[in-house]
Coordinates of C-alpha atoms in Angstrom, one line a residue:
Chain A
X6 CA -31.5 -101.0 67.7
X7 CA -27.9 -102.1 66.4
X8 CA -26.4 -100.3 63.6
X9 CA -23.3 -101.5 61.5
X10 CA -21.2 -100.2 58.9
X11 CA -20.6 -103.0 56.0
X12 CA -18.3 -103.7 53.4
X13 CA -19.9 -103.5 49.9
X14 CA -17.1 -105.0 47.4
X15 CA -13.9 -102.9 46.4
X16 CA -13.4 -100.0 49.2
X17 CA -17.3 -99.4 49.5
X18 CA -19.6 -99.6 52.7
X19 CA -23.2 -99.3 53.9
X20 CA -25.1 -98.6 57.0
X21 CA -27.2 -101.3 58.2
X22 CA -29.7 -102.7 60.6
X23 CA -28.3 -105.7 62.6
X24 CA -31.6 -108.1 62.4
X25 CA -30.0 -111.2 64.3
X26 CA -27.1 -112.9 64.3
X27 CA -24.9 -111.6 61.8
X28 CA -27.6 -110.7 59.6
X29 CA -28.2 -106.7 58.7
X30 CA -30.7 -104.9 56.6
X31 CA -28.9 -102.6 54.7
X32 CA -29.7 -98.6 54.6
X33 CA -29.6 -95.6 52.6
X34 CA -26.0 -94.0 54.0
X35 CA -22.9 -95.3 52.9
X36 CA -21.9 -95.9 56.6
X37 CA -23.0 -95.1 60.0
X38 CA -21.3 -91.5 60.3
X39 CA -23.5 -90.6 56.8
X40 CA -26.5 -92.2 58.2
X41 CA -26.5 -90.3 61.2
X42 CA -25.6 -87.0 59.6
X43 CA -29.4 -87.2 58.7
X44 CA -31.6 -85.9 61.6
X45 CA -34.4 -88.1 60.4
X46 CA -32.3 -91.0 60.5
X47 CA -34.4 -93.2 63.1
X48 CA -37.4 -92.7 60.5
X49 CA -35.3 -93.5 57.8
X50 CA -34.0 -96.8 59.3
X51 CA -37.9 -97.4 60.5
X52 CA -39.0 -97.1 57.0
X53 CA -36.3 -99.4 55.6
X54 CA -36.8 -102.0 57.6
X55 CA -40.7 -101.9 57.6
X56 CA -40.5 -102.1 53.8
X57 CA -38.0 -105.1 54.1
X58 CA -40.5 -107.1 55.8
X59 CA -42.1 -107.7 52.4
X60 CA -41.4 -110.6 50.5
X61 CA -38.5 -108.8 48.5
X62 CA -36.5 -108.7 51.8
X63 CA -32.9 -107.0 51.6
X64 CA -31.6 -108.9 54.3
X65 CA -28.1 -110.0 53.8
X66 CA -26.3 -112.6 55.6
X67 CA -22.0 -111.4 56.4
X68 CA -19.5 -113.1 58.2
X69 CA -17.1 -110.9 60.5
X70 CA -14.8 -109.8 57.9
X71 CA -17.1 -107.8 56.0
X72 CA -17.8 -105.7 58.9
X73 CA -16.1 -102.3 59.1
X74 CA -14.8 -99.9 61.3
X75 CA -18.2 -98.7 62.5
X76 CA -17.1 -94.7 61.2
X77 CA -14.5 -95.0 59.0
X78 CA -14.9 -91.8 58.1
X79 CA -15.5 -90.0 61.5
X80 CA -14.2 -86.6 61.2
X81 CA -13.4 -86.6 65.0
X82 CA -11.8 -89.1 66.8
X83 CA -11.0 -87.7 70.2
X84 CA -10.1 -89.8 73.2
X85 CA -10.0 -89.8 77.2
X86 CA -7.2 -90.8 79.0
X87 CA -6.5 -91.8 82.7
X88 CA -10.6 -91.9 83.0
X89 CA -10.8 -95.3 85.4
X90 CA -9.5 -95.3 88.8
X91 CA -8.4 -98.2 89.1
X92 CA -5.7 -97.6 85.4
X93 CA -4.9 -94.4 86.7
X94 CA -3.7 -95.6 90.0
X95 CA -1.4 -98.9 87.7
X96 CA -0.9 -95.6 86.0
X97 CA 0.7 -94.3 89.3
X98 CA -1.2 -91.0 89.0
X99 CA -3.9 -89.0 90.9
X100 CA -7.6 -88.4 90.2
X101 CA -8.0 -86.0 87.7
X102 CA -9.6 -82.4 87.9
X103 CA -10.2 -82.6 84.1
X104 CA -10.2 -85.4 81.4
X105 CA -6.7 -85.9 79.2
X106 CA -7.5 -85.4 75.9
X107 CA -5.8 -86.3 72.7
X108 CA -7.4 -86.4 69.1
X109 CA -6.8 -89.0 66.3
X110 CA -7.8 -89.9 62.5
X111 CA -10.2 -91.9 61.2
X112 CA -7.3 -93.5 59.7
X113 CA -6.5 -95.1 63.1
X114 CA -9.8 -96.9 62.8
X115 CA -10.4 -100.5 61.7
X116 CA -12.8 -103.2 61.6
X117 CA -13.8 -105.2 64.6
X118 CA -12.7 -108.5 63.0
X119 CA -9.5 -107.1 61.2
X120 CA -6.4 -108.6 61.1
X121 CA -4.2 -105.8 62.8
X122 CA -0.8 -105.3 61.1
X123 CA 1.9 -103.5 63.2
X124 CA 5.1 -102.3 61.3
X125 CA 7.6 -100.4 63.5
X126 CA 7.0 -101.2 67.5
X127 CA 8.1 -104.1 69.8
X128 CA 5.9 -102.8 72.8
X129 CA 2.2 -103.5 71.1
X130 CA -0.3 -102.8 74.1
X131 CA -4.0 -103.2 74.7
X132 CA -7.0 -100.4 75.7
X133 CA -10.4 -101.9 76.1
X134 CA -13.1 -99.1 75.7
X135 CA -16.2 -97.8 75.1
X136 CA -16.4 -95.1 73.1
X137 CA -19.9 -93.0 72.2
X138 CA -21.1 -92.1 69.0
X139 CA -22.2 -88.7 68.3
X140 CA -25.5 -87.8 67.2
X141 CA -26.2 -84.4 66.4
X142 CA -24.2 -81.3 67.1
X143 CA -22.7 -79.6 70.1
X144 CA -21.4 -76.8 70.7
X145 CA -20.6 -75.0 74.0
X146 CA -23.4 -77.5 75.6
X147 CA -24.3 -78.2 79.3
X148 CA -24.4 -82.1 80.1
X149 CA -28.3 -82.2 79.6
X150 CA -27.3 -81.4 75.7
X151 CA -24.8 -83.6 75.6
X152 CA -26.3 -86.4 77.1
X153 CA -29.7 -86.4 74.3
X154 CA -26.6 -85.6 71.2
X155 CA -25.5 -89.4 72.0
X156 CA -26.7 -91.5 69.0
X157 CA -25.1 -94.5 70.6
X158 CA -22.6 -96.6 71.9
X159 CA -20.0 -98.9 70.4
X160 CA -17.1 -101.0 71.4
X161 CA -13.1 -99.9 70.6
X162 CA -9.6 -100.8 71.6
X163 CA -7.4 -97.9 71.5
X164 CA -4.3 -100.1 70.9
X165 CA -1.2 -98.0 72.1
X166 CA 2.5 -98.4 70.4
X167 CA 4.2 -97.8 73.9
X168 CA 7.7 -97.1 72.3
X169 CA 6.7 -94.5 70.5
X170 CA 3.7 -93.3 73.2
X171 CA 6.9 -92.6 75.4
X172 CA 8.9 -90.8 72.7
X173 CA 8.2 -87.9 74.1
X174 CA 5.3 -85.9 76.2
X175 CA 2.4 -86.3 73.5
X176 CA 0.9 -89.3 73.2
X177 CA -0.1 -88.6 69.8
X178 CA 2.3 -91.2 67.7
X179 CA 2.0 -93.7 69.8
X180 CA -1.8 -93.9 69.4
X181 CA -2.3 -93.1 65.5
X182 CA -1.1 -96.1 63.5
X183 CA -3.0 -96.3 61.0
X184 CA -5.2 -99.3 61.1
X185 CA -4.7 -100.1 64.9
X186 CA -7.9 -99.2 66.6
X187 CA -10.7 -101.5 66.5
X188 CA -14.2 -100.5 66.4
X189 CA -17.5 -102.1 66.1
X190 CA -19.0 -104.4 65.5
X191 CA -22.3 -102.6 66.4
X192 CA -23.6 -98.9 67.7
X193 CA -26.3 -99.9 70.4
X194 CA -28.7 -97.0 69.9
X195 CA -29.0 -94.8 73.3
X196 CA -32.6 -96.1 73.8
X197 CA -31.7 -99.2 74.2
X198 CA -29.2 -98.7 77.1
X199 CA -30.1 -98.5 80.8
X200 CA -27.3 -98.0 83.1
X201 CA -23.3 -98.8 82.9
X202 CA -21.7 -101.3 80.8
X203 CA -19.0 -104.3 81.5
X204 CA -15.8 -103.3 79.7
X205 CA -13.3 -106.5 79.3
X206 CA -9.9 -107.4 77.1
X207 CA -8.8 -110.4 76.8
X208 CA -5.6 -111.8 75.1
X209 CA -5.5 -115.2 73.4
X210 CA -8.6 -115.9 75.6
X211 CA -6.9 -114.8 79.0
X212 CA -8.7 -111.9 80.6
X213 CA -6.4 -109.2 80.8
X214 CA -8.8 -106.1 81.5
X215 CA -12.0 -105.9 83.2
X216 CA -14.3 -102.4 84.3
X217 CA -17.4 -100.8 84.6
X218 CA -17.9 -97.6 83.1
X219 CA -20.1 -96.6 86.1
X220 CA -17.0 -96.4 87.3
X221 CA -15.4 -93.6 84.9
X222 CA -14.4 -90.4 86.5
X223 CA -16.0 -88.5 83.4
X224 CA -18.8 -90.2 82.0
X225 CA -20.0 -90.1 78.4
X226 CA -22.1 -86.8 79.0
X227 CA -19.3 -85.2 81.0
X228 CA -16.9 -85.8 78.2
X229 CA -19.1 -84.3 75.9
X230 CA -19.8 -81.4 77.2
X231 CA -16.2 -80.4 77.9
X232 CA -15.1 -81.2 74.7
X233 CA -17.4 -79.0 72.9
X234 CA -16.2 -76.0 75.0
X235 CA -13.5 -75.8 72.8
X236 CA -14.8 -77.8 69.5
X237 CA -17.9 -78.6 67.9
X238 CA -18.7 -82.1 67.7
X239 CA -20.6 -83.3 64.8
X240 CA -23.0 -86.4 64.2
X241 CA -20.8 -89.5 63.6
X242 CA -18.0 -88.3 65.5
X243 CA -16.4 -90.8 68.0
X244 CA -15.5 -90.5 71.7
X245 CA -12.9 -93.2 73.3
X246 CA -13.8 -93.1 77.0
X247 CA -10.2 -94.4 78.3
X248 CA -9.9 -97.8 79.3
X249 CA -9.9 -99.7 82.7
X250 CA -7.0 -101.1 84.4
X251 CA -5.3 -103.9 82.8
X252 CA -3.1 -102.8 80.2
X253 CA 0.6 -104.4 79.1
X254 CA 2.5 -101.7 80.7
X255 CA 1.2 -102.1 83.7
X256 CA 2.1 -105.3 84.9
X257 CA 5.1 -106.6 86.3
X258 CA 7.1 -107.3 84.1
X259 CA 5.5 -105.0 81.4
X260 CA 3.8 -107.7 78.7
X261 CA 3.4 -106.4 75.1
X262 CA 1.5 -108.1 72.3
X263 CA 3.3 -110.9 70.3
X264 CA 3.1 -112.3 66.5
X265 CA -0.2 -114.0 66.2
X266 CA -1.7 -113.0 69.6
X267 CA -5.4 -112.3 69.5
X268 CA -6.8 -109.3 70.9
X269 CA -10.7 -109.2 71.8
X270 CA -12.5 -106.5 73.3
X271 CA -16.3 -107.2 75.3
X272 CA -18.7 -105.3 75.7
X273 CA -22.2 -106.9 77.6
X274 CA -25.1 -105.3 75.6
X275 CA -23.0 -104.1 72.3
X276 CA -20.9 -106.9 71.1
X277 CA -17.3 -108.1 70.4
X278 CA -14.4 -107.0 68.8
X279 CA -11.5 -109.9 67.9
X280 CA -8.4 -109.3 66.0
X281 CA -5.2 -110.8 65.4
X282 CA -1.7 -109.5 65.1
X283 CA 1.0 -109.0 62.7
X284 CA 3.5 -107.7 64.4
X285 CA 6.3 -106.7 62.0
X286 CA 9.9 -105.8 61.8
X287 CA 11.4 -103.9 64.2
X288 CA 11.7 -99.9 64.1
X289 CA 12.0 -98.6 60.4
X290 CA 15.5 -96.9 59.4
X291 CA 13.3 -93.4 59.4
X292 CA 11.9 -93.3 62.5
Chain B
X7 CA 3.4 -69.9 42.2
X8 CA 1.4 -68.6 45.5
X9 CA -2.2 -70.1 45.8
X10 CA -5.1 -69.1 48.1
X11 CA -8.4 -70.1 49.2
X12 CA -11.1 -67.2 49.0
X13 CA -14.0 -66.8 50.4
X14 CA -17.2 -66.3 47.9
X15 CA -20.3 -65.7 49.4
X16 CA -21.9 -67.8 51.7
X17 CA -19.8 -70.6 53.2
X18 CA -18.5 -71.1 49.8
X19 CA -14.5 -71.5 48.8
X20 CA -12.8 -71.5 45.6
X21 CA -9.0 -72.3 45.1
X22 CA -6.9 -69.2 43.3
X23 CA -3.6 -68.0 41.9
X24 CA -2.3 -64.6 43.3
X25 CA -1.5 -62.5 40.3
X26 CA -0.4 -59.6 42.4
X27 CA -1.0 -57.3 45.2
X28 CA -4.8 -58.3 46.6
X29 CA -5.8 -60.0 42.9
X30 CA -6.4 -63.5 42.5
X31 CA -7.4 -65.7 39.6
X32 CA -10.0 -68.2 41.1
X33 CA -9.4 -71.8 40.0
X34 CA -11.5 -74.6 39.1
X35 CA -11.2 -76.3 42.5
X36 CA -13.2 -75.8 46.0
X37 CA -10.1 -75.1 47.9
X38 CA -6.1 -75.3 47.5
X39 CA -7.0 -79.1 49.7
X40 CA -9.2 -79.9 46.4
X41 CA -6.5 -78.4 44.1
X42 CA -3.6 -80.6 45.1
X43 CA -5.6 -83.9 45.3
X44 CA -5.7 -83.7 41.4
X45 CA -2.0 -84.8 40.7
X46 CA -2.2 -82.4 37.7
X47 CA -3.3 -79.7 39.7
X48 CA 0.0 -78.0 38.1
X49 CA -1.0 -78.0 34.7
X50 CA -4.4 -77.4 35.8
X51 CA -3.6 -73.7 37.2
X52 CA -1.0 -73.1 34.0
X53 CA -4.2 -74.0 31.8
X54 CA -6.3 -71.7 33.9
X55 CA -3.5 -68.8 33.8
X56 CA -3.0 -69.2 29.9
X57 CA -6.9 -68.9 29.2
X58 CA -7.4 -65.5 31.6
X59 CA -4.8 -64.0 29.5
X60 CA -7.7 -63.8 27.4
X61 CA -9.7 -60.8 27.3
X62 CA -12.4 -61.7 29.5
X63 CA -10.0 -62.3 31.9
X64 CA -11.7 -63.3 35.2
X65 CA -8.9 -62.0 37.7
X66 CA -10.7 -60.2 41.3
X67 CA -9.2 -58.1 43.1
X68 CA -10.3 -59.2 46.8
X69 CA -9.8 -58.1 50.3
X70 CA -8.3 -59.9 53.2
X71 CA -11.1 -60.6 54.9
X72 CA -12.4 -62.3 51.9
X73 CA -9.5 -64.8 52.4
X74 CA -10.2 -68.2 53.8
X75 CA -7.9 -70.4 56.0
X76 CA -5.8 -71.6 53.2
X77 CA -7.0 -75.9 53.4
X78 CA -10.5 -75.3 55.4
X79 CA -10.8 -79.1 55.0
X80 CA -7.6 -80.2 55.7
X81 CA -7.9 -83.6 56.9
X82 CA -5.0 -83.8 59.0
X83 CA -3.2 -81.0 61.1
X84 CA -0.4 -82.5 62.6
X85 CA 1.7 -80.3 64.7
X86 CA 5.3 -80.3 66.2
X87 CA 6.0 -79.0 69.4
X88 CA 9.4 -78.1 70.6
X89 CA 11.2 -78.1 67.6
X90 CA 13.5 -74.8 67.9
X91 CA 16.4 -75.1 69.9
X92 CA 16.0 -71.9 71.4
X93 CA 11.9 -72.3 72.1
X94 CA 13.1 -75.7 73.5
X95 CA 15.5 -73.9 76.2
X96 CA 12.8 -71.2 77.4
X97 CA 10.2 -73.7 78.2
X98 CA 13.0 -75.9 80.3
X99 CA 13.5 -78.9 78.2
X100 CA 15.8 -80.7 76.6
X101 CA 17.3 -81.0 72.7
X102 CA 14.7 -84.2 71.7
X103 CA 14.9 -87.5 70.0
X104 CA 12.0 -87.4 68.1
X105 CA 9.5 -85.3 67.2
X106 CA 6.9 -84.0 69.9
X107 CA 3.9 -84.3 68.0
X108 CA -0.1 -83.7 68.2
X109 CA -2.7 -83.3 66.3
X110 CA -6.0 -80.8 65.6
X111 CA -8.8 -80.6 63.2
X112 CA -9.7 -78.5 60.4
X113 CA -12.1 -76.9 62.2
X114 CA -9.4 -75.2 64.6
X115 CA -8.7 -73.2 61.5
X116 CA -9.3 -69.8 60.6
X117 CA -8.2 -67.3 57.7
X118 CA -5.4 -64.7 57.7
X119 CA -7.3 -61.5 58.7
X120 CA -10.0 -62.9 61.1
X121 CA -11.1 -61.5 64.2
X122 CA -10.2 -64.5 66.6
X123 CA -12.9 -64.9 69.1
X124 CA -11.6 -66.9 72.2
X125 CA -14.1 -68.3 74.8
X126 CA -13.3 -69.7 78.5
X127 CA -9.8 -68.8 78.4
X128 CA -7.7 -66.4 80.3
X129 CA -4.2 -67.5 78.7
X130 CA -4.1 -66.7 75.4
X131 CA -0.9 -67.1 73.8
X132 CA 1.1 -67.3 70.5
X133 CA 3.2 -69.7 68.5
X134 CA 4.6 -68.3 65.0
X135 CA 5.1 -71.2 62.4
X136 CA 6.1 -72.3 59.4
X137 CA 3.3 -74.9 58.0
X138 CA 4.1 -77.4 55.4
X139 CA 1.4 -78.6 52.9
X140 CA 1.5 -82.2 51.6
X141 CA 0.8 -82.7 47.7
X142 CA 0.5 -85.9 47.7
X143 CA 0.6 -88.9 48.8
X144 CA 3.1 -90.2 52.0
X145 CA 3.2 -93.5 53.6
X146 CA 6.9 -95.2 55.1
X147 CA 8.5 -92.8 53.1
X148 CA 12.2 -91.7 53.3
X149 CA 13.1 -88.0 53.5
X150 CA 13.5 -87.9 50.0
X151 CA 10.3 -89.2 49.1
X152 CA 9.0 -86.6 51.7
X153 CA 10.4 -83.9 50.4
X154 CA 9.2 -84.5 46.9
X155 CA 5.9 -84.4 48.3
X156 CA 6.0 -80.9 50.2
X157 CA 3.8 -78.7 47.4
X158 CA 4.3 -75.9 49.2
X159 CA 4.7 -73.6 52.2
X160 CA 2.7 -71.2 54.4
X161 CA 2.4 -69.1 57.7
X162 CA 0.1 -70.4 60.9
X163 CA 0.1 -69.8 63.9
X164 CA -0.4 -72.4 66.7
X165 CA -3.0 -69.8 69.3
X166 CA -2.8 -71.9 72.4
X167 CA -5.0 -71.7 75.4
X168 CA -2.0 -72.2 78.1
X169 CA -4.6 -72.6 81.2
X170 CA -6.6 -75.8 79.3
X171 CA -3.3 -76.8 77.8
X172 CA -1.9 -77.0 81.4
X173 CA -4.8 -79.2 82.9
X174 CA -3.5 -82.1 81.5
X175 CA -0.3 -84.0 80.4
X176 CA -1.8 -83.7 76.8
X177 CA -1.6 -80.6 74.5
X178 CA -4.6 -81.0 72.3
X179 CA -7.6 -79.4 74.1
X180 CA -5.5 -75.8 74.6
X181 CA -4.3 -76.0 71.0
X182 CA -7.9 -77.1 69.3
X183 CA -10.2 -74.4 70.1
X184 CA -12.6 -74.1 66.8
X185 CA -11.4 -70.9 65.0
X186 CA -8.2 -70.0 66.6
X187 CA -5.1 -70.8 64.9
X188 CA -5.0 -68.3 61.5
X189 CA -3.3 -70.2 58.2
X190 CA -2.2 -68.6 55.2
X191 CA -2.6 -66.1 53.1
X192 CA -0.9 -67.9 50.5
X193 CA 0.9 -71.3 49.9
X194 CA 3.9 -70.5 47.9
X195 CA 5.1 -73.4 46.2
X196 CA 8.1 -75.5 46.8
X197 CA 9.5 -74.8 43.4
X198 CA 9.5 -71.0 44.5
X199 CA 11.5 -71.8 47.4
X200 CA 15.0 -71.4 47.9
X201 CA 16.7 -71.8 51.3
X202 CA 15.8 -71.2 55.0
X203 CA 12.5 -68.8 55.9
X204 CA 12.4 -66.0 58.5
X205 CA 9.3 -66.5 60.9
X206 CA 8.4 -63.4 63.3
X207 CA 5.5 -62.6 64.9
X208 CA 3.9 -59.3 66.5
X209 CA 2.2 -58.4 68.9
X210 CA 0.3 -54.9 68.7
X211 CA 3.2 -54.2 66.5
X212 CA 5.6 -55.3 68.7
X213 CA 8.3 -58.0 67.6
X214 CA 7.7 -60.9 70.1
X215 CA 9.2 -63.7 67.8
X216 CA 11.8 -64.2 65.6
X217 CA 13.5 -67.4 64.1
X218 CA 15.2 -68.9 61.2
X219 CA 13.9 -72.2 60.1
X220 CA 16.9 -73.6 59.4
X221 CA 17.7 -74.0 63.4
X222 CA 14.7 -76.2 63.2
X223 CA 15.3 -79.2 64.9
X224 CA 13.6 -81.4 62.4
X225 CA 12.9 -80.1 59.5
X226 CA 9.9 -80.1 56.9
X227 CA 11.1 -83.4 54.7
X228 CA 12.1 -85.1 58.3
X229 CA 8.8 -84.3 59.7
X230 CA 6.7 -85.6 57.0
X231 CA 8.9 -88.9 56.5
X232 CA 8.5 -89.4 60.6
X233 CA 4.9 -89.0 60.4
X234 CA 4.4 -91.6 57.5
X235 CA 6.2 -93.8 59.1
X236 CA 2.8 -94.5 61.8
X237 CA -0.1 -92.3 59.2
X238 CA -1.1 -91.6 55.4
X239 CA -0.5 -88.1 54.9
X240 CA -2.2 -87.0 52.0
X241 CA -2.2 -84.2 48.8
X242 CA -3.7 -81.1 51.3
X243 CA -2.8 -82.3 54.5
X244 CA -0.9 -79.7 56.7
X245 CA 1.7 -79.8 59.1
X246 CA 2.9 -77.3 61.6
X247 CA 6.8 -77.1 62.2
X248 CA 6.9 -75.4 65.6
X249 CA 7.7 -72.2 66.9
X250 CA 11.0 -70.7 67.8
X251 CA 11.7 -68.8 71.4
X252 CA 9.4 -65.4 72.7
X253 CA 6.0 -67.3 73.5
X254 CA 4.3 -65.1 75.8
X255 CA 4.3 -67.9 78.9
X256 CA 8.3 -68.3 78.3
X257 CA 8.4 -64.4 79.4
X258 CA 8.8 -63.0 83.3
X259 CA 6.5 -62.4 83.9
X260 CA 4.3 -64.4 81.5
X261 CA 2.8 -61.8 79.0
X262 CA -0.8 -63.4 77.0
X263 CA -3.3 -61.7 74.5
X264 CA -5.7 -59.0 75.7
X265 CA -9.3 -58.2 74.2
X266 CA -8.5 -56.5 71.3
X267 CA -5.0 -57.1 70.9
X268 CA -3.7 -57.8 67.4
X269 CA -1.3 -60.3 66.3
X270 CA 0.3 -60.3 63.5
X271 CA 2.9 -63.5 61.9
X272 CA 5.1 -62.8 59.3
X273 CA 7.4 -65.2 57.0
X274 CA 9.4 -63.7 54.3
X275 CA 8.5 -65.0 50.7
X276 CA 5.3 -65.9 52.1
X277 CA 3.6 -63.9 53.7
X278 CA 1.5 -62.0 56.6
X279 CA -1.2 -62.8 59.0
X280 CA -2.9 -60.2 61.0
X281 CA -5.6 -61.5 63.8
X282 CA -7.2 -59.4 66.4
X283 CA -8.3 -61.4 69.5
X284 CA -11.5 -60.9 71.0
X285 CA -11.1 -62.4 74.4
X286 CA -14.4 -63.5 75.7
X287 CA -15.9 -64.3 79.7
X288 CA -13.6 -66.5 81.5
X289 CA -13.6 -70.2 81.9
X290 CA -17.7 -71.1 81.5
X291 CA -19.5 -73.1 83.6
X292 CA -18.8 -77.1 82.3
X293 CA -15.5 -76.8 81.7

């Protein structure tokens, strides 16, 4: 099954069942994260839609806009770095021994049809990636634990501010505008996934990015597991996988995301993610 | 004013006002996070002070065990790295630009006088810091603007896992191990404050640390006006200012916490912390 997070009217949202296209059943949670913070959840989504099948159906009918960031309230948003070959290598740097991570805010997050505005950077690049939804907790687990913990997968771009990514050693500020980082428009439940998925970006249309996660040096159940050596991971948490090779600073001459330019992100299997960009005045005075 | 979070009973918190030496007058809020997201949070703890003059005054006298990490739900722990000019010279680098920053999650928290329990690592070291709390909101702001906002101040201290914070280029999975970096006891309000703070920390007694906060590179109103400029920072919020020069992996050789070794950080006007380590079995087997 597909699960979305919608937008109810002023600042609220609900879970719901994607029945075709761009048609949901709406659910019980007021988003994905609170849905899956059930552990009955699959029963509870079973029994919803079972009892919209009478005549007083539920099913709603949204355009794009009304979807939201799958987890906009994810209380851990922690993603992999330098996880591709292929980006580590236009990265000019050597197979890992362990994945580079770095942790962001749900406040990065936004929805997958959002207009994107950037205020502050001239050097606005692209990250295609999928990232996996958690679905129960883990805690100091092996990759057998990990791997039955993943609810599901989903599609993001971790959009990157390279100006202020190379401020200085962390990557932290360049990665946590607010806003910036796409996700949706769907979580494809773990059952219904059988093997590795296609990972492309594409700017106004051109494809810029193109990978397959089977590909990844740590793979969803890898990442996982290491991370919750050191932290628990809860249901509804999110986990960027890093992103094939491709990206704006790594071609020649560097490219960087203009005024206007539309950003989508591809997933075979889970869906699309297209957004436009406002890209704003230059550095503010403060920073 | 210097407020606390306490623990009472089982996983439950309560906000409180510190009357004196180990008494406390609990507050009608979950947790000093809760207490500032009311913007009259002021007048609420004057109202709650006036009434227990009464006689059935409801002041406890609590130990320090019973304290909590000062904003156990903190939504955002945003950190600065390298930020003392002396710190900055023992690790090898260079007077910055901007602001090294990362982040971490509430959950990385712990109170003032927990035992620290530390799993898979071998390189257990200290950072003394001044924290800054946020009382409300922050978004593009100028220093001014940022500086209104500071409620308050207290003492952390950034426990970093030097081996996993080695692995990689990024910070975050040495500095985010659940339970490890002690906040508090109190947060003494900004109104109460009145210059520069002295930050020291101890091991086993033993001064290891010592700076003035006025050498800070960027300092508390700079820091929060930097971070709004990219992310919402918000009433509760908490960010760490860095730690000045005698980190155990800056000595010769490099010197890190023992199983049962206590440490102890210290600002004046604030506050103490005092955290004995439990140093667990090496590195386990996924990581």
């Amino acid at each position: 099954m597909k699960l979305a997070t919608l937008r109810t009217g002023e600042n609220g949202t609900t879970a719901a069942l994607a029945m075709g296209a761009d048609t949901y059943l709406p659910l019980p949670a007021t988003d994905v994260g609170a849905l899956l913070a059930d552990p009955d959840w699959r029963a509870i989504v079973q029994a919803t839609a079972a009892a919209a099948a009478a005549p007083d159906s539920r099913i709603v009918s949204v355009s794009a806009a009304e979807l939201a960031p799958l987890l906009p309230r994810a209380g851990k948003v922690i993603c992999c770095g330098l996880n591709y070959g292929d980006h580590i290598q236009e990265m000019g740097r050597e197979l890992p021994e362990h994945p580079t991570l770095f942790a962001k805010y749900a406040d990065t997050l936004t929805g997958p049809a959002d207009t994107i505005e950037v205020h502050g950077s001239a050097r606005v690049d692209w990250e295609a990636e999928l990232a996996v939804v958690v679905g129960s907790e883990l805690f100091r687990a092996d990759e057998d634990e990990a791997q039955q913990a993943i609810a599901g997968y989903t599609v993001a771009n971790d959009v990157s501010m390279r100006d202020w990514q190379s401020r200085t050693l962390q990557w932290f500020q360049g990665k946590a505008f607010d806003a910036t980082t796409p996700v949706g428009p769907v979580m494809v439940t773990a059952d219904n996934v059988d093997g590795d998925f296609e990972v492309r970006g594409y700017v106004n249309g051109e494809l810029v990015q193109s990978g397959n996660t089977g590909t990844l040096v740590f793979g969803p159940a890898r990442l996982l597991s290491y991370i919750s050596q050191f932290t628990i991971l809860r249901p509804g948490d999110l986990v960027l996988t890093g992103t094939p090779g491709g990206v704006g600073m790594g071609m020649t001459p560097p490219r960087f995301l203009n005024d206007g330019d539309v950003l989508a992100t591809e997933i075979d299997g889970i869906g699309r993610l297209e957004n436009q960009f406002r890209i704003h005045a230059p550095v503010p005075a403060n920073a």
